[in-house]
Coordinates of C-alpha atoms in Angstrom, one line a residue:
M1 CA -8.2 16.7 31.4
S2 CA -6.2 14.2 33.4
T3 CA -3.0 15.1 35.1
P4 CA 0.1 14.1 33.2
R5 CA 2.3 11.4 34.8
I6 CA 5.9 12.5 34.8
D7 CA 9.0 10.6 35.8
A8 CA 10.8 13.6 37.3
H9 CA 14.3 12.1 37.5
Q10 CA 16.2 10.0 35.0
H11 CA 19.3 10.1 32.9
F12 CA 20.5 9.5 29.3
W13 CA 24.1 8.9 28.3
R14 CA 26.4 7.4 25.7
Y15 CA 28.8 5.7 28.0
Q16 CA 32.4 6.9 28.0
P17 CA 34.8 5.7 30.7
T18 CA 36.7 8.9 30.7
V19 CA 33.5 11.0 31.1
H20 CA 31.5 8.8 33.5
Q21 CA 34.2 8.2 36.0
W22 CA 31.7 8.1 38.9
M23 CA 30.7 4.6 37.7
D24 CA 32.9 2.4 39.8
G25 CA 33.6 -1.4 39.6
T26 CA 30.3 -2.3 41.2
M27 CA 28.3 -0.5 38.4
G28 CA 28.9 -2.8 35.4
A29 CA 25.2 -3.1 34.8
I30 CA 25.0 0.6 33.7
K31 CA 28.2 0.9 31.8
R32 CA 26.5 1.1 28.4
D33 CA 24.4 3.5 26.4
F34 CA 20.9 4.5 27.7
L35 CA 18.8 6.6 25.3
P36 CA 15.3 7.8 24.9
E37 CA 14.2 4.9 22.8
D38 CA 15.2 2.6 25.7
L39 CA 13.1 4.5 28.2
A40 CA 10.0 5.3 26.2
P41 CA 8.5 1.8 26.3
R42 CA 9.1 1.6 30.0
L43 CA 7.3 4.9 30.6
A44 CA 4.4 3.8 28.4
A45 CA 4.0 0.5 30.1
L46 CA 3.3 2.3 33.4
G47 CA 1.1 4.9 31.9
F48 CA 3.6 7.8 32.2
D49 CA 3.5 10.6 29.7
G50 CA 7.0 12.0 29.9
C51 CA 10.1 12.5 31.8
V52 CA 12.7 15.0 33.1
A53 CA 16.2 14.2 32.0
V54 CA 18.9 15.2 34.5
Q55 CA 22.6 15.8 33.9
A56 CA 25.0 12.9 34.6
S57 CA 28.3 14.7 33.8
Q58 CA 29.3 18.2 34.4
T59 CA 29.9 19.5 30.9
L60 CA 28.2 22.1 28.8
E61 CA 28.5 19.6 25.9
E62 CA 26.1 17.2 27.8
T63 CA 23.6 20.0 28.4
R64 CA 23.6 20.8 24.7
W65 CA 23.2 17.1 23.8
L66 CA 20.3 16.6 26.3
L67 CA 18.5 19.5 24.8
E68 CA 19.0 18.1 21.3
L69 CA 17.5 14.8 22.6
A70 CA 14.5 16.8 23.9
D71 CA 14.0 18.4 20.5
A72 CA 14.0 14.9 18.9
H73 CA 11.9 13.1 21.5
P74 CA 8.7 14.8 22.8
V75 CA 8.7 12.3 25.7
I76 CA 11.4 14.4 27.3
R77 CA 9.4 17.2 28.8
G78 CA 12.2 18.9 30.6
V79 CA 16.0 18.9 31.0
V80 CA 17.9 19.7 34.2
G81 CA 21.3 20.5 32.8
W82 CA 24.7 21.7 34.1
V83 CA 26.3 25.1 33.7
D84 CA 29.4 26.3 35.6
L85 CA 27.8 28.2 38.4
R86 CA 31.2 29.3 39.7
S87 CA 32.3 30.8 36.4
P88 CA 32.4 34.5 35.8
E89 CA 30.6 33.5 32.5
V90 CA 27.6 31.9 34.2
A91 CA 25.2 34.5 33.0
A92 CA 26.2 34.0 29.4
Q93 CA 26.0 30.2 29.8
L94 CA 22.5 30.5 31.3
A95 CA 21.4 32.8 28.5
R96 CA 22.6 30.3 25.9
Y97 CA 20.4 27.5 27.2
A98 CA 17.6 29.2 29.0
V99 CA 16.0 30.2 25.7
H100 CA 15.2 26.5 25.1
P101 CA 11.7 25.8 26.2
R102 CA 12.7 22.5 27.7
F103 CA 15.6 23.7 29.8
V104 CA 14.0 23.7 33.2
G105 CA 16.7 23.5 35.8
V106 CA 20.3 23.3 36.8
R107 CA 22.2 20.8 38.9
H108 CA 25.8 20.4 40.3
V109 CA 27.1 17.2 41.8
V110 CA 27.6 18.8 45.2
H111 CA 27.9 15.5 47.1
D112 CA 31.1 14.7 45.3
E113 CA 32.8 18.0 46.3
A114 CA 35.6 17.7 48.9
D115 CA 34.3 20.7 50.8
D116 CA 31.1 19.8 52.7
R117 CA 30.3 23.5 52.8
F118 CA 30.6 23.9 49.0
L119 CA 27.1 25.3 48.7
L120 CA 28.0 28.3 50.9
G121 CA 31.0 29.3 48.7
A122 CA 30.9 32.9 47.4
E123 CA 31.4 31.9 43.8
F124 CA 28.7 29.2 43.9
R125 CA 26.2 31.5 45.7
R126 CA 26.9 34.2 43.0
G127 CA 26.0 31.6 40.4
I128 CA 22.7 30.7 42.2
A129 CA 21.9 34.4 42.3
A130 CA 22.3 34.5 38.5
L131 CA 19.3 32.1 38.2
A132 CA 17.0 34.8 39.4
G133 CA 14.4 35.7 36.8
T134 CA 15.2 32.7 34.6
G135 CA 12.4 30.5 36.0
L136 CA 14.9 27.7 36.4
V137 CA 14.9 25.3 39.3
Y138 CA 18.0 24.3 41.1
D139 CA 18.3 20.6 41.9
L140 CA 20.1 19.8 45.2
L141 CA 22.2 16.6 45.1
L142 CA 23.3 15.8 48.6
F143 CA 24.2 13.3 51.3
P144 CA 22.5 13.4 54.7
R145 CA 25.5 15.2 56.2
H146 CA 24.9 18.1 53.9
L147 CA 21.3 18.8 54.9
P148 CA 22.1 21.3 57.7
I149 CA 24.3 23.2 55.2
A150 CA 21.6 23.1 52.6
E151 CA 19.1 24.5 55.1
E152 CA 21.4 27.5 55.6
F153 CA 22.0 27.8 51.9
V154 CA 18.3 27.8 50.8
R155 CA 17.5 30.3 53.5
G156 CA 19.6 32.8 51.6
F157 CA 17.6 32.5 48.4
P158 CA 13.9 32.7 49.4
D159 CA 12.8 33.4 45.9
Q160 CA 14.7 30.6 44.2
P161 CA 12.9 27.2 43.7
F162 CA 14.9 24.2 44.9
I163 CA 14.2 20.5 44.5
L164 CA 16.0 18.0 46.6
D165 CA 17.0 14.8 44.7
H166 CA 16.7 11.3 46.2
L167 CA 15.7 12.5 49.7
A168 CA 19.4 13.4 50.2
K169 CA 20.2 9.6 49.9
P170 CA 19.2 8.4 53.4
L171 CA 21.1 5.4 54.8
I172 CA 18.3 2.9 54.0
K173 CA 20.6 -0.2 53.9
G174 CA 21.6 0.5 57.5
R175 CA 18.0 1.4 58.5
I176 CA 19.3 4.6 59.9
R177 CA 16.8 7.5 60.1
E178 CA 18.4 10.1 62.4
P179 CA 19.7 12.7 62.2
W180 CA 18.5 12.5 58.5
A181 CA 14.8 12.8 59.4
T182 CA 15.2 15.8 61.7
D183 CA 17.5 17.6 59.2
L184 CA 15.1 16.8 56.3
R185 CA 12.2 18.4 58.3
R186 CA 14.2 21.5 58.9
L187 CA 15.0 21.8 55.2
A188 CA 11.3 21.2 54.3
A189 CA 10.2 24.0 56.6
H190 CA 11.3 26.3 53.7
G191 CA 8.3 26.3 51.4
H192 CA 10.4 27.0 48.3
V193 CA 12.1 23.6 48.6
A194 CA 10.5 20.4 47.1
C195 CA 11.7 16.8 47.1
K196 CA 12.0 13.9 44.7
L197 CA 11.0 10.4 45.8
S198 CA 13.8 8.9 43.6
G199 CA 17.1 7.1 43.9
L200 CA 16.0 5.1 47.0
V201 CA 16.4 1.5 45.9
T202 CA 20.2 2.1 45.3
E203 CA 20.5 3.4 48.9
A204 CA 18.9 0.1 50.1
D205 CA 20.6 -3.3 49.9
W206 CA 20.8 -3.9 46.2
A207 CA 20.2 -7.6 46.4
T208 CA 17.6 -8.0 49.1
W209 CA 15.6 -4.7 49.4
R210 CA 11.8 -4.8 49.6
P211 CA 9.3 -1.9 49.1
K212 CA 8.6 -2.0 52.9
D213 CA 12.3 -1.0 53.5
L214 CA 11.6 2.3 51.7
H215 CA 8.2 3.1 53.4
P216 CA 9.6 4.7 56.6
Y217 CA 11.6 7.2 54.6
L218 CA 8.7 7.9 52.2
D219 CA 6.5 8.5 55.3
V220 CA 9.0 11.1 56.7
A221 CA 9.1 12.8 53.3
L222 CA 5.3 13.0 53.1
E223 CA 5.1 14.4 56.7
A224 CA 7.8 17.0 56.0
F225 CA 7.0 18.2 52.5
G226 CA 3.3 17.3 52.1
P227 CA 1.9 15.9 48.9
Q228 CA 2.2 19.2 47.0
R229 CA 6.0 19.2 47.2
L230 CA 6.9 15.6 46.3
L231 CA 7.7 14.2 42.9
I232 CA 8.1 10.6 41.7
G233 CA 11.3 9.8 39.9
S234 CA 13.0 6.5 38.8
D235 CA 16.6 7.5 38.7
W236 CA 16.8 5.2 35.6
P237 CA 19.1 3.7 34.5
V238 CA 21.0 4.0 37.8
C239 CA 18.1 2.1 39.4
H240 CA 19.2 -1.0 37.4
L241 CA 21.9 -1.6 40.0
A242 CA 19.1 -2.6 42.4
G243 CA 16.0 -3.3 40.3
A244 CA 14.2 -3.0 37.0
Y245 CA 12.4 0.2 36.0
A246 CA 8.9 -1.1 36.7
E247 CA 9.9 -2.6 40.1
T248 CA 11.6 0.6 41.1
M249 CA 8.6 2.8 40.2
A250 CA 6.2 0.4 41.8
A251 CA 7.8 0.8 45.2
V252 CA 6.6 4.5 45.2
L253 CA 3.5 4.0 43.1
D254 CA 2.1 1.4 45.5
W255 CA 3.0 3.5 48.5
T256 CA 0.9 6.4 47.1
A257 CA -2.2 4.1 46.7
T258 CA -3.6 5.1 50.1
L259 CA -3.4 8.9 49.3
R260 CA -6.4 10.9 48.1
P261 CA -6.6 10.9 44.3
A262 CA -5.6 14.6 44.0
E263 CA -2.6 14.0 46.2
R264 CA -1.5 11.0 44.2
D265 CA -1.9 12.9 41.0
A266 CA 0.2 15.7 42.3
I267 CA 3.1 13.4 43.3
L268 CA 2.9 11.3 40.1
G269 CA 3.1 14.3 37.7
G270 CA 1.2 17.4 38.7
N271 CA 4.0 18.7 40.9
A272 CA 6.6 18.1 38.2
V273 CA 4.6 20.1 35.7
R274 CA 4.0 22.9 38.1
L275 CA 7.4 23.2 39.7
Y276 CA 9.5 22.6 36.6
R277 CA 7.0 24.7 34.6
L278 CA 7.0 22.0 31.9
G279 CA 5.7 23.4 28.7
V280 CA 6.2 27.0 29.8
P281 CA 9.0 28.9 27.9
S282 CA 11.8 30.2 30.1

């Protein structure tokens, strides 16, 4: 049986200005609805079998809606939703959603928090501890400056699986690699942390980027995490700010062409199936 190909990071939304306030004036291209029927033909055109839908707003209502979409659209293999990890009710919130077989992870938009040490807060750490035994992954959404804090954070939860989104958004447009690369390697030294090769085109120059601009950052990720802890993701539809779906995915797909077939299969889907336990009930 061939290894499924999975886009491990994309979003759906019905655009609402009051909900999606993170979309600023430069993001007119994505200020509209994006739904499974829009993504499905793009996945099929590249030979991908499914996707992991990731939260885009921090509400329980969106988590419920994404799981309803997963029920209606088999192409959605997993949902990384949001629960209030700082709430005293976090265990009840997790119990409500973790029974759903496609609820595979949780994410908080940490890089928008005013406190750079947000991850180390007592309430948030208590919420992460509540994930124990659920089989759920926690997705880390960070900027490069947060990587040393994230390294301290994950050290405190050696049994909790983590996946870093977007390589922590390196400064590709400025061609800056340090201290990002050093800090990424330190985080990757923790074997329970994996990383998504996603969201990179929007960290490059939106108008002029070329695949070769991404390669030095992809190379660092491969060296740091190895092929068994990397996952391809489009960050669709956010990627439309800088490139079409096929163009965005090709930047990583072509980069993997020199890898061994088993390594390529792992990055293009096998790791997502294994790490998110796609198809395995919580």
